[in-house]
Amino acid sequence: MSQEQKPKADRPWLFRTYAGHSTAAASNALYRSNLAKGQTGLSVAFDLPTQTGYDSDHVLARGEVGKVGVPVCHLGDMRALFDAIPLEQMNTSMTINATAPWLLALYIAVAEEQGAEVAALQGTVQNDIIKEYLSRGTYICPPAPSLRMITDVAAYTREHLPKWNPMNVCSYHLQEAGATPQEELAFALATAIAVLDDLRGKVPAEHFPAMVGRISFFVNAGIRFVTEMCKMRAFVELWDEICRDRYGVEDPKFRRFRYGVQVNSLGLTEQQPENNVYRILIEMLAVTLSKDARARAVQLPAWNEALGLPRPWDQQWSLRMQQILAFETDLLEYDDLFEGNPAVERKVAALKEGARAELAQIDGLGDAQQKIEFMKARLVESNAARIADIESGATTVVGVNRFENGEPSPLTAGDDAIMVSDPQAEADQLDRLAAWKRTRDAAAVDRALAELKTAAREGRNIMPPSIAAAKAGVTTGEWADVIRNTFGEYRGPTGVSAHPSNRTEGLDEIRDRVDAVSRKLGRKLKFLVGKPGLDGHSNGAEQIAARARDCGIDITYEGIRLTPDEIVAAARRDEAHIIGLSILSGSHIPLITELMAKLHGKNLSHIPVIVGGIIPDEDAARLKSLGVARIYTPKDFELNGIMGDIVTLVDSEQIAAQ
């Protein structure tokens, strides 16, 4: 075929990189660099204090500022984040949930300052708080007021930001938390249904179909390429059915399943991390090869995210994968490659059948709380089964449980294999925040907060007073304090049942050891599992707690977002024999330093402490110098080995105490 005869190619999807760290100014420099390299949309990562509604100077923010994303405390931070980036020309995805109305308010205020036409703004605010109760943990309020704020944002954008997607129904973290494909389909669609059912009463009936068409999804693509591709086709067909049959949407364009994707980070390995490059590429194919179910936006992790914070070069490498597929291959010149394939049709049908069965179970439950508890328990059990299959070898992970011998990777050699966040960034952020609070109009702030509180109490749309508060100089923590005081705080279910599961294979020896140590102790071995700080990635803690329970250990696990004081108080109250801490946000040094000091102050330093997280070797050495007994990173996937260590540590402590 001559060059002139080449078929007309489709437009490629949006190229994004999920990014943000340290400070707004540092993140702005990264965004502008990535845009100059050909990235076509922004995807903003916010730090945990911003996600959970705390200012950088709050006690719970200590050690968390700028770690997993960019801190945004006020309008000045948002200005700096998008400095010299014309928002009217940008398509921006903001991964924010509990504080989504507030961050969108700040974004609108900055756009107005730039002189942009607000109605022209394009992008997405994730705004899916329901999945936060299930898998990510950055919620603030109970389900009912959280749902109300989701639909407040949707109703506001319908009127004022017609090109803005008011919500990403996010199934990404569901798969990260262990969801099967059927569960990922069902739980995401159940979330969308809950939102649309609530939204129906907030927009005129004639505008509702268009609002259905504005709901977008954010999904995960794992390594099982064929299954993941079929899952996306199942999503397309099931969403079309729901929009047509449940909501009476007649226009096919409003029933279109529109989604962005971040391919799977759960499967990235610390061992032989160069293999992650192939994993990321294969996972990308699952959401790009099928034209009828192709992603509208793709962001890829970097090969070394299991080790720490990727460098700009690592992110560039992932961006180039997308560009090579879109611009060097002929993929975009063809119709759907899988239409009429009998194997694909069978798999799609099976996934749809399984998802419908899950949806029926969810529909049969009562209120939102019951549904959340049901889905959370299912995720914990599914994740336990996934991990057990890796441990047993039933699931192969190359370089982890098979083909483990390999050459040292030159990619990880040297001190700069991962980026280290600026240790001065938190101090700089605190200085700027203090200056902001000193120089703003305090009376205007008070008036704005009073109006926000009144609107929240009266059930009025939360967006107009939030925008006014943003312009008045209100901070993230002050906005969220109004929300907390109005609607109350909430602690979600852990999904870890008190009853042992039926997965007992290979546990007999450990159970016998637990029984022997318990007899020496005169009571059951007591294991306190804690998650200090704001990190809501609870999958690891849940699986450790569940496996310990199945081994006959008496566990205490109260969920996420515990202060060191609360963990120490629980250790004293429950007379814990060992403490296990899980921190994946990178704040392990300050949090564990504080906790170890508090244990010492309460004469509890005899209790062994073990720690799990993404912990570099030099940090591991420092933690051990503080008295931490064992440290586990993602390479330590054999949970039974960790259970054996727990028994050994308690047994040794018991012997030493005699």
XYZ file of C-alpha atoms in Angstrom:
658
model
C 0.000 0.000 0.000
C 1.467 3.393 -0.935
C 1.789 6.215 1.547
C -1.151 7.988 -0.137
C -3.406 4.937 0.309
C -2.903 4.513 4.041
C -6.215 4.376 5.904
C -7.184 7.429 7.865
C -6.046 6.839 11.429
C -8.129 7.443 14.537
C -7.029 10.119 16.934
C -4.916 8.637 19.744
C -6.057 8.615 23.324
C -4.896 11.281 25.766
C -1.343 10.665 27.007
C -1.069 11.319 30.718
C 1.423 10.783 33.510
C 0.160 10.643 37.082
C 2.446 13.102 38.832
C 2.885 15.474 41.723
C 5.347 15.689 44.618
C 7.175 17.922 47.102
C 5.686 21.351 46.376
C 3.369 23.032 43.902
C 6.316 24.777 42.227
C 8.289 21.513 41.813
C 5.223 19.748 40.424
C 4.557 22.623 38.018
C 8.078 22.249 36.616
C 7.463 18.514 36.128
C 4.118 19.149 34.376
C 5.603 21.656 31.971
C 8.490 19.317 31.210
C 6.120 16.422 30.491
C 3.899 18.593 28.289
C 6.970 19.638 26.326
C 7.749 15.928 25.768
C 4.371 15.306 24.144
C 2.072 14.553 27.056
C -1.407 15.737 26.035
C -3.201 15.901 29.386
C -2.398 16.416 33.039
C -3.085 13.948 35.840
C -2.554 15.497 39.258
C -1.507 13.446 42.283
C -2.249 15.165 45.593
C -0.531 14.340 48.865
C -2.396 12.543 51.646
C -3.109 15.598 53.835
C -4.728 17.299 50.835
C -6.701 14.163 50.003
C -7.984 13.763 53.555
C -8.649 17.432 54.273
C -5.751 18.552 56.461
C -3.426 21.492 56.068
C 0.285 20.768 55.863
C 0.776 22.088 59.406
C -1.716 19.680 61.020
C -0.302 17.109 63.440
C -1.612 14.251 61.264
C 0.216 15.684 58.238
C 3.647 15.321 59.831
C 5.892 13.306 57.537
C 3.185 13.055 54.848
C 3.581 16.458 53.177
C 4.514 16.128 49.510
C 5.219 12.395 49.775
C 2.670 10.701 47.477
C 1.604 13.852 45.660
C 1.579 17.624 45.740
C 0.314 19.574 48.782
C -2.387 22.118 47.940
C -3.535 24.077 50.970
C -4.988 27.224 49.396
C -5.446 29.303 46.263
C -1.775 30.312 46.244
C -0.682 26.683 45.998
C -3.125 26.055 43.144
C -1.829 29.148 41.325
C 1.738 27.866 41.628
C 0.712 24.368 40.500
C -0.650 25.647 37.186
C 1.622 28.626 36.650
C 2.167 29.273 32.907
C -0.186 26.381 32.026
C -3.289 27.804 30.289
C -6.157 25.880 31.874
C -8.580 26.791 29.094
C -6.422 24.734 26.706
C -5.744 21.859 29.090
C -7.482 18.573 29.849
C -6.816 17.988 33.547
C -7.572 14.928 35.606
C -7.475 15.467 39.356
C -7.293 12.303 41.445
C -9.157 13.630 44.462
C -12.197 12.312 46.291
C -13.187 13.458 49.792
C -12.003 17.009 49.076
C -13.045 16.957 45.399
C -15.500 19.879 45.678
C -12.790 21.977 47.286
C -10.025 21.189 44.788
C -12.400 21.826 41.887
C -13.335 25.141 43.531
C -9.647 26.116 43.699
C -9.160 25.056 40.061
C -12.112 27.206 38.949
C -10.787 30.176 40.942
C -7.343 29.904 39.302
C -8.909 29.544 35.846
C -10.882 32.741 36.423
C -7.699 34.523 37.513
C -6.077 33.399 34.251
C -8.980 34.937 32.342
C -10.239 31.567 31.140
C -13.832 30.989 30.224
C -14.981 28.612 32.965
C -17.480 26.935 30.646
C -14.575 25.902 28.395
C -12.688 23.978 31.104
C -12.127 20.305 30.293
C -11.124 17.519 32.593
C -12.227 15.197 35.342
C -12.351 15.234 39.084
C -12.349 11.662 40.381
C -14.914 12.371 43.114
C -15.634 8.669 43.777
C -15.811 8.470 47.542
C -17.535 5.071 47.626
C -14.447 3.190 46.485
C -12.501 5.001 49.199
C -14.414 3.028 51.811
C -13.484 -0.163 49.971
C -9.903 0.222 48.888
C -8.062 3.539 49.292
C -9.204 5.101 52.545
C -9.158 8.856 51.870
C -12.738 9.386 53.004
C -13.813 11.909 55.638
C -17.568 11.579 56.166
C -20.142 8.775 56.327
C -21.522 7.482 53.003
C -24.736 9.547 52.810
C -23.235 13.079 52.989
C -20.325 11.945 50.837
C -22.757 10.839 48.128
C -24.532 14.157 48.432
C -21.300 16.062 47.735
C -20.556 13.875 44.696
C -23.872 14.817 43.146
C -23.513 18.465 44.210
C -20.402 18.597 42.030
C -22.224 16.878 39.168
C -25.201 19.234 39.339
C -22.921 22.284 39.462
C -20.820 21.220 36.490
C -23.951 20.546 34.418
C -24.857 24.198 34.764
C -21.469 25.893 34.721
C -18.789 23.507 33.307
C -20.517 21.626 30.475
C -17.278 20.003 29.236
C -16.165 18.788 32.663
C -16.611 15.183 33.822
C -17.917 15.499 37.386
C -16.922 12.004 38.443
C -14.652 9.110 37.583
C -16.172 5.894 38.840
C -12.888 4.365 39.909
C -12.443 0.613 39.695
C -8.652 0.973 39.619
C -8.172 0.561 43.365
C -10.719 -2.245 43.498
C -8.397 -4.466 41.465
C -5.448 -3.255 43.540
C -7.396 -4.425 46.597
C -7.850 -7.885 45.102
C -11.125 -7.675 43.165
C -11.771 -10.373 40.595
C -12.778 -9.073 37.151
C -16.425 -9.837 37.942
C -16.186 -7.954 41.250
C -14.436 -5.026 39.608
C -17.217 -4.791 37.028
C -20.025 -5.147 39.560
C -18.674 -2.905 42.319
C -17.830 -0.078 39.896
C -21.238 -0.277 38.211
C -22.967 -0.389 41.618
C -21.160 2.836 42.517
C -22.280 4.506 39.285
C -25.864 3.406 39.920
C -25.825 4.849 43.465
C -24.581 8.194 42.151
C -27.038 8.401 39.267
C -29.974 7.417 41.480
C -29.102 10.333 43.780
C -28.359 12.733 40.920
C -31.794 12.143 39.363
C -33.368 14.435 41.929
C -30.856 17.259 41.440
C -31.083 18.005 37.713
C -34.057 18.687 35.440
C -35.394 15.508 33.828
C -34.663 16.757 30.318
C -30.972 17.185 31.213
C -30.540 13.860 33.016
C -29.557 11.751 29.948
C -26.753 14.189 29.168
C -25.568 13.944 32.774
C -25.497 10.149 32.463
C -23.264 10.705 29.449
C -20.897 12.819 31.550
C -20.120 10.057 34.044
C -16.736 8.574 33.206
C -14.791 5.634 34.607
C -11.201 5.062 35.683
C -10.131 1.451 35.458
C -7.237 -0.908 36.032
C -5.647 -3.178 33.445
C -3.827 -6.178 34.881
C -1.420 -8.679 33.397
C -4.016 -11.260 32.267
C -4.226 -9.574 28.893
C -7.143 -11.430 27.279
C -9.281 -11.310 30.426
C -8.602 -7.597 30.902
C -9.457 -6.773 27.292
C -12.671 -8.791 27.585
C -13.447 -7.043 30.873
C -13.376 -3.708 29.070
C -15.728 -5.004 26.377
C -18.017 -6.291 29.147
C -17.927 -2.853 30.797
C -19.014 -1.262 27.499
C -21.948 -3.643 27.041
C -23.138 -3.642 30.658
C -23.020 0.149 30.901
C -25.028 0.461 27.718
C -27.656 -1.901 29.186
C -27.853 0.002 32.495
C -28.151 3.396 30.828
C -30.853 2.138 28.464
C -32.880 -0.121 30.757
C -32.535 1.518 34.186
C -32.372 5.161 33.175
C -34.169 5.219 29.819
C -31.319 6.942 27.997
C -32.170 6.737 24.298
C -29.260 8.584 22.675
C -26.384 6.067 22.150
C -23.740 8.756 22.629
C -24.935 9.268 26.221
C -24.650 5.522 26.843
C -21.034 5.348 25.715
C -18.635 3.860 28.259
C -15.920 6.508 28.520
C -12.906 5.588 30.560
C -9.350 6.434 31.418
C -6.887 3.890 32.690
C -3.848 3.490 34.875
C -2.420 0.051 34.266
C -1.790 -2.227 37.214
C 0.717 -1.129 39.843
C -0.060 -4.004 42.214
C 1.784 -6.443 39.952
C 4.996 -4.405 39.702
C 7.779 -6.254 41.443
C 10.708 -5.137 43.538
C 12.568 -8.246 42.382
C 14.003 -7.945 38.851
C 12.197 -4.591 38.412
C 13.286 -4.308 34.779
C 10.603 -6.937 34.028
C 8.026 -4.310 34.927
C 8.638 -2.598 31.583
C 7.141 -5.596 29.781
C 4.285 -5.858 32.262
C 3.330 -2.225 31.736
C 3.433 -2.569 27.946
C 1.303 -5.733 27.894
C -1.211 -4.199 30.277
C -1.477 -1.126 28.051
C -2.380 -3.328 25.076
C -5.453 -4.625 26.910
C -7.024 -1.140 26.852
C -5.836 0.032 23.437
C -6.020 -2.875 20.945
C -9.814 -3.215 20.984
C -11.231 -0.162 19.178
C -14.768 -0.735 20.480
C -13.491 -0.659 24.074
C -10.473 1.634 23.767
C -9.496 3.963 26.610
C -9.925 7.693 26.109
C -6.906 8.442 28.303
C -3.989 6.278 29.446
C -1.438 6.843 32.185
C 1.285 4.336 32.868
C 3.306 3.752 36.026
C 7.082 3.728 35.820
C 9.106 0.527 35.939
C 10.590 1.345 39.369
C 7.487 2.376 41.336
C 7.803 -0.725 43.525
C 11.137 0.747 44.663
C 10.205 4.361 45.305
C 9.480 7.674 43.610
C 10.153 7.559 39.832
C 12.487 10.079 38.256
C 11.404 12.273 35.316
C 13.389 9.954 33.004
C 11.390 6.944 34.236
C 8.116 8.743 33.553
C 9.407 9.740 30.118
C 10.088 6.074 29.327
C 6.466 5.194 30.112
C 5.209 8.126 28.028
C 7.305 6.964 25.066
C 5.605 3.529 25.229
C 2.285 5.193 24.521
C 3.661 7.393 21.768
C 5.367 4.486 19.973
C 2.156 2.434 19.996
C 0.046 5.366 18.792
C 2.361 6.910 16.198
C 4.776 4.207 14.987
C 2.422 1.230 14.715
C -0.642 0.940 12.495
C -3.035 0.167 15.366
C -5.197 3.251 14.904
C -5.827 2.515 11.223
C -8.060 -0.537 11.790
C -11.555 -1.391 12.927
C -11.998 -3.488 16.046
C -9.643 -6.467 15.881
C -11.755 -8.769 18.067
C -15.277 -8.332 16.738
C -16.806 -11.732 16.017
C -14.049 -13.664 17.771
C -15.826 -16.619 19.457
C -13.289 -16.953 22.291
C -13.629 -13.261 23.115
C -17.430 -13.416 22.926
C -17.518 -16.404 25.317
C -15.266 -14.677 27.829
C -17.216 -11.414 27.665
C -20.480 -13.298 28.198
C -19.044 -15.131 31.215
C -17.764 -11.903 32.769
C -21.129 -10.213 32.251
C -22.951 -13.143 33.827
C -20.671 -13.075 36.873
C -20.969 -9.295 37.214
C -24.760 -9.430 37.020
C -24.800 -12.041 39.799
C -22.627 -9.792 41.994
C -24.859 -6.795 41.235
C -27.955 -8.772 42.183
C -26.414 -9.585 45.581
C -25.554 -5.931 46.176
C -29.034 -4.774 45.121
C -30.543 -7.230 47.599
C -28.799 -5.566 50.540
C -30.226 -2.675 52.538
C -28.529 0.683 52.972
C -25.191 1.944 51.694
C -23.418 0.865 54.887
C -24.468 -2.783 54.413
C -23.394 -2.716 50.784
C -19.995 -1.259 51.659
C -19.409 -3.873 54.370
C -20.356 -6.670 51.954
C -18.090 -5.420 49.174
C -15.172 -4.759 51.538
C -15.333 -8.290 52.952
C -15.431 -9.753 49.428
C -12.340 -7.756 48.433
C -10.326 -8.918 51.440
C -11.213 -12.553 50.769
C -10.453 -12.285 47.042
C -7.101 -10.675 47.770
C -6.278 -13.412 50.261
C -6.967 -16.027 47.575
C -4.757 -14.116 45.091
C -1.843 -13.972 47.529
C -2.244 -17.628 48.486
C -1.994 -18.600 44.804
C 1.273 -16.662 44.452
C 2.666 -18.265 47.611
C 1.751 -21.762 46.444
C 3.030 -21.202 42.910
C -0.425 -21.681 41.358
C 0.039 -18.167 39.952
C 3.436 -17.504 38.389
C 5.140 -14.163 38.918
C 8.387 -14.145 36.973
C 11.369 -13.239 39.125
C 9.340 -13.639 42.321
C 8.211 -17.232 42.696
C 9.713 -18.616 39.478
C 12.846 -17.857 37.413
C 14.246 -16.093 40.451
C 17.909 -16.319 39.436
C 19.044 -13.370 37.375
C 21.758 -10.825 36.731
C 21.989 -7.682 38.840
C 20.100 -4.875 37.121
C 22.236 -1.935 35.984
C 19.033 0.147 36.059
C 18.996 0.007 39.851
C 22.714 0.681 40.298
C 23.883 3.926 41.826
C 22.395 6.363 44.285
C 19.965 7.943 41.821
C 17.969 4.856 40.752
C 14.892 6.464 42.288
C 14.110 10.071 43.036
C 14.399 11.195 46.645
C 11.983 13.905 47.677
C 13.539 17.171 48.805
C 13.899 16.978 52.603
C 13.363 20.749 52.775
C 10.099 20.610 50.833
C 7.907 20.124 53.903
C 9.551 22.995 55.763
C 9.179 25.257 52.722
C 5.509 24.319 52.430
C 4.914 25.099 56.097
C 6.602 28.504 55.754
C 4.432 29.408 52.766
C 1.291 28.223 54.552
C 2.097 30.340 57.614
C 2.720 33.376 55.395
C -0.584 32.788 53.576
C -2.519 32.709 56.842
C -0.770 35.872 58.113
C -1.451 37.987 55.042
C -5.027 37.043 54.100
C -8.187 38.941 55.105
C -9.253 37.111 58.278
C -12.718 38.679 58.301
C -13.360 37.546 54.712
C -12.243 34.028 55.648
C -14.629 33.935 58.618
C -17.552 35.107 56.477
C -16.802 32.523 53.795
C -16.567 29.688 56.342
C -19.840 30.739 57.977
C -21.609 30.685 54.610
C -20.082 27.287 53.785
C -21.326 25.902 57.122
C -24.835 27.247 56.538
C -25.009 25.784 53.035
C -23.815 22.395 54.281
C -26.388 22.331 57.083
C -29.254 23.501 54.881
C -28.543 20.986 52.122
C -27.694 23.605 49.486
C -25.169 22.815 46.766
C -21.707 22.869 48.314
C -19.920 24.244 45.231
C -20.848 27.993 45.195
C -19.791 28.626 48.822
C -16.670 26.495 48.262
C -15.632 28.666 45.304
C -16.275 31.795 47.370
C -14.192 30.313 50.192
C -11.346 29.543 47.795
C -11.275 33.147 46.606
C -11.418 34.432 50.195
C -8.252 32.549 51.157
C -9.730 29.622 53.100
C -7.409 26.631 53.435
C -7.986 22.965 52.704
C -8.020 22.082 56.395
C -10.474 24.859 57.230
C -12.843 23.775 54.451
C -12.662 20.148 55.568
C -13.156 21.066 59.238
C -16.527 22.547 58.313
C -17.403 19.319 56.507
C -16.242 17.183 59.456
C -18.119 19.308 61.991
C -21.301 19.283 59.905
C -21.466 15.672 58.784
C -19.237 13.868 61.269
C -16.185 11.690 60.711
C -16.271 8.024 59.832
C -14.190 4.878 60.155
C -14.885 2.368 57.407
C -15.080 -1.407 57.780
C -11.792 -3.329 57.673
C -13.214 -6.372 55.888
C -11.242 -8.639 58.224
C -13.682 -11.009 59.854
C -13.063 -12.223 63.385
C -13.752 -15.759 62.179
C -10.972 -17.796 60.528
C -11.361 -18.577 56.837
C -11.386 -22.042 55.317
C -7.901 -21.516 53.818
C -5.918 -23.767 56.160
C -3.569 -25.563 53.764
C 0.054 -25.274 54.854
C -0.769 -23.654 58.220
C -0.590 -26.695 60.531
C 3.032 -26.189 61.585
C 2.578 -22.484 62.294
C -0.641 -23.148 64.203
C 1.174 -25.668 66.378
C 3.896 -23.104 67.084
C 1.298 -20.447 67.916
C -0.395 -22.858 70.344
C 2.931 -23.699 72.012
C 3.861 -20.033 72.521
C 0.344 -19.212 73.710
C 0.640 -21.907 76.379
C 3.907 -20.348 77.582
C 2.241 -16.941 77.674
C -0.781 -18.238 79.548
C -3.107 -16.736 76.922
C -3.398 -16.434 73.152
C -0.553 -14.699 71.368
C -1.808 -11.115 70.847
C -0.834 -9.277 67.632
C -1.665 -5.594 67.183
C -1.752 -4.479 63.532
C -1.631 -0.707 63.082
C -1.637 1.810 60.244
C -0.225 5.085 61.561
C -0.501 8.291 59.575
C -2.823 9.123 56.691
C -1.905 6.218 54.387
C -5.128 4.458 53.370
C -3.517 1.657 51.352
C -4.716 -1.030 53.730
C -4.409 -4.157 51.559
C -1.163 -5.324 53.151
C -2.324 -4.740 56.710
C -5.596 -6.541 56.002
C -3.830 -9.571 54.567
C -1.343 -9.773 57.434
C -4.207 -9.542 59.939
C -6.290 -12.152 58.086
C -3.400 -14.612 57.802
C -2.486 -14.138 61.473
C -6.107 -14.846 62.399
C -6.063 -18.025 60.301
C -2.878 -19.095 62.098
C -4.677 -18.927 65.448
C -3.244 -15.597 66.584
C -5.491 -13.168 68.461
C -5.465 -9.981 66.381
C -6.419 -6.366 66.926
C -6.841 -4.406 63.688
C -8.933 -1.252 63.859
C -8.274 0.052 60.358
C -6.533 3.072 58.904
C -5.465 6.514 60.040
C -4.356 5.840 63.593
C -2.105 8.205 65.506
C 0.974 6.833 67.292
C -0.784 7.673 70.580
C -3.788 5.528 69.597
C -1.562 2.592 68.648
C 0.387 2.806 71.901
C -2.871 3.027 73.884
C -4.192 -0.084 72.085
C -0.950 -1.958 72.832
C -1.289 -1.169 76.526
C -5.050 -1.888 76.638
C -4.818 -5.237 74.816
C -1.478 -6.253 76.357
C -0.077 -6.876 72.880
C 2.819 -9.301 72.525
C 3.921 -7.855 69.165
C 3.062 -4.795 67.035
C 2.973 -4.754 63.225
C 2.937 -1.419 61.391
C 2.078 -0.882 57.712
C 3.038 2.395 55.991
C 3.172 2.726 52.209
C 3.220 6.514 51.856
C 6.938 6.971 52.510
C 6.387 8.569 55.927
C 7.807 5.604 57.834
C 10.802 7.422 59.361
C 8.981 10.240 61.226
C 5.973 8.127 62.200
C 7.939 5.158 63.509
C 10.461 7.419 65.265
C 7.554 9.003 67.123
C 5.868 5.688 67.884
C 9.034 4.029 69.218
C 9.640 7.016 71.488
C 6.090 6.818 72.820
C 6.399 3.076 73.466
C 9.571 3.767 75.442
C 7.826 6.536 77.374
C 5.049 4.139 78.410
C 7.507 1.361 79.396
C 6.365 -0.756 76.457
C 9.648 -0.890 74.558
C 9.897 -4.618 75.313
C 7.150 -5.283 72.740
C 8.734 -6.284 69.386
C 7.775 -4.010 66.483
C 7.748 -5.144 62.851
C 7.221 -2.805 59.891
C 6.071 -3.244 56.302
C 6.203 -0.764 53.409
C 8.209 0.517 50.458
C 11.348 1.079 52.499
C 14.786 1.752 50.935
C 17.782 -0.043 52.438
C 19.186 3.074 54.096
C 15.820 3.756 55.753
C 15.636 0.113 56.878
C 18.989 0.515 58.631
C 17.740 3.619 60.403
C 14.534 1.890 61.528
C 16.523 -1.016 62.929
C 18.664 1.436 64.875
C 15.434 2.689 66.459
C 14.701 -0.831 67.662
C 12.463 -2.189 64.897
C 12.822 -5.975 64.944
C 11.917 -6.890 61.340
C 11.287 -4.959 58.123
C 9.285 -6.251 55.158
C 9.036 -4.799 51.654
C 7.012 -5.886 48.592
C 9.541 -8.656 47.868
C 8.448 -10.427 51.076
C 5.329 -11.975 49.578
C 5.338 -15.198 51.602
C 2.988 -14.373 54.459
C 3.647 -17.668 56.228
C 7.287 -16.656 56.566
C 6.181 -13.421 58.256
C 3.903 -15.425 60.556
C 6.855 -17.626 61.499
C 8.901 -14.518 62.332
C 6.104 -13.238 64.566
C 6.026 -16.466 66.557
C 9.830 -16.521 66.845
C 10.011 -12.916 68.055
C 7.317 -13.406 70.686
C 8.843 -16.702 71.799
C 12.273 -15.072 72.123
C 10.787 -12.192 74.097
C 8.997 -14.645 76.384
C 12.239 -16.557 77.023
C 14.136 -13.312 77.646
C 11.486 -12.204 80.156
C 11.810 -15.388 82.223
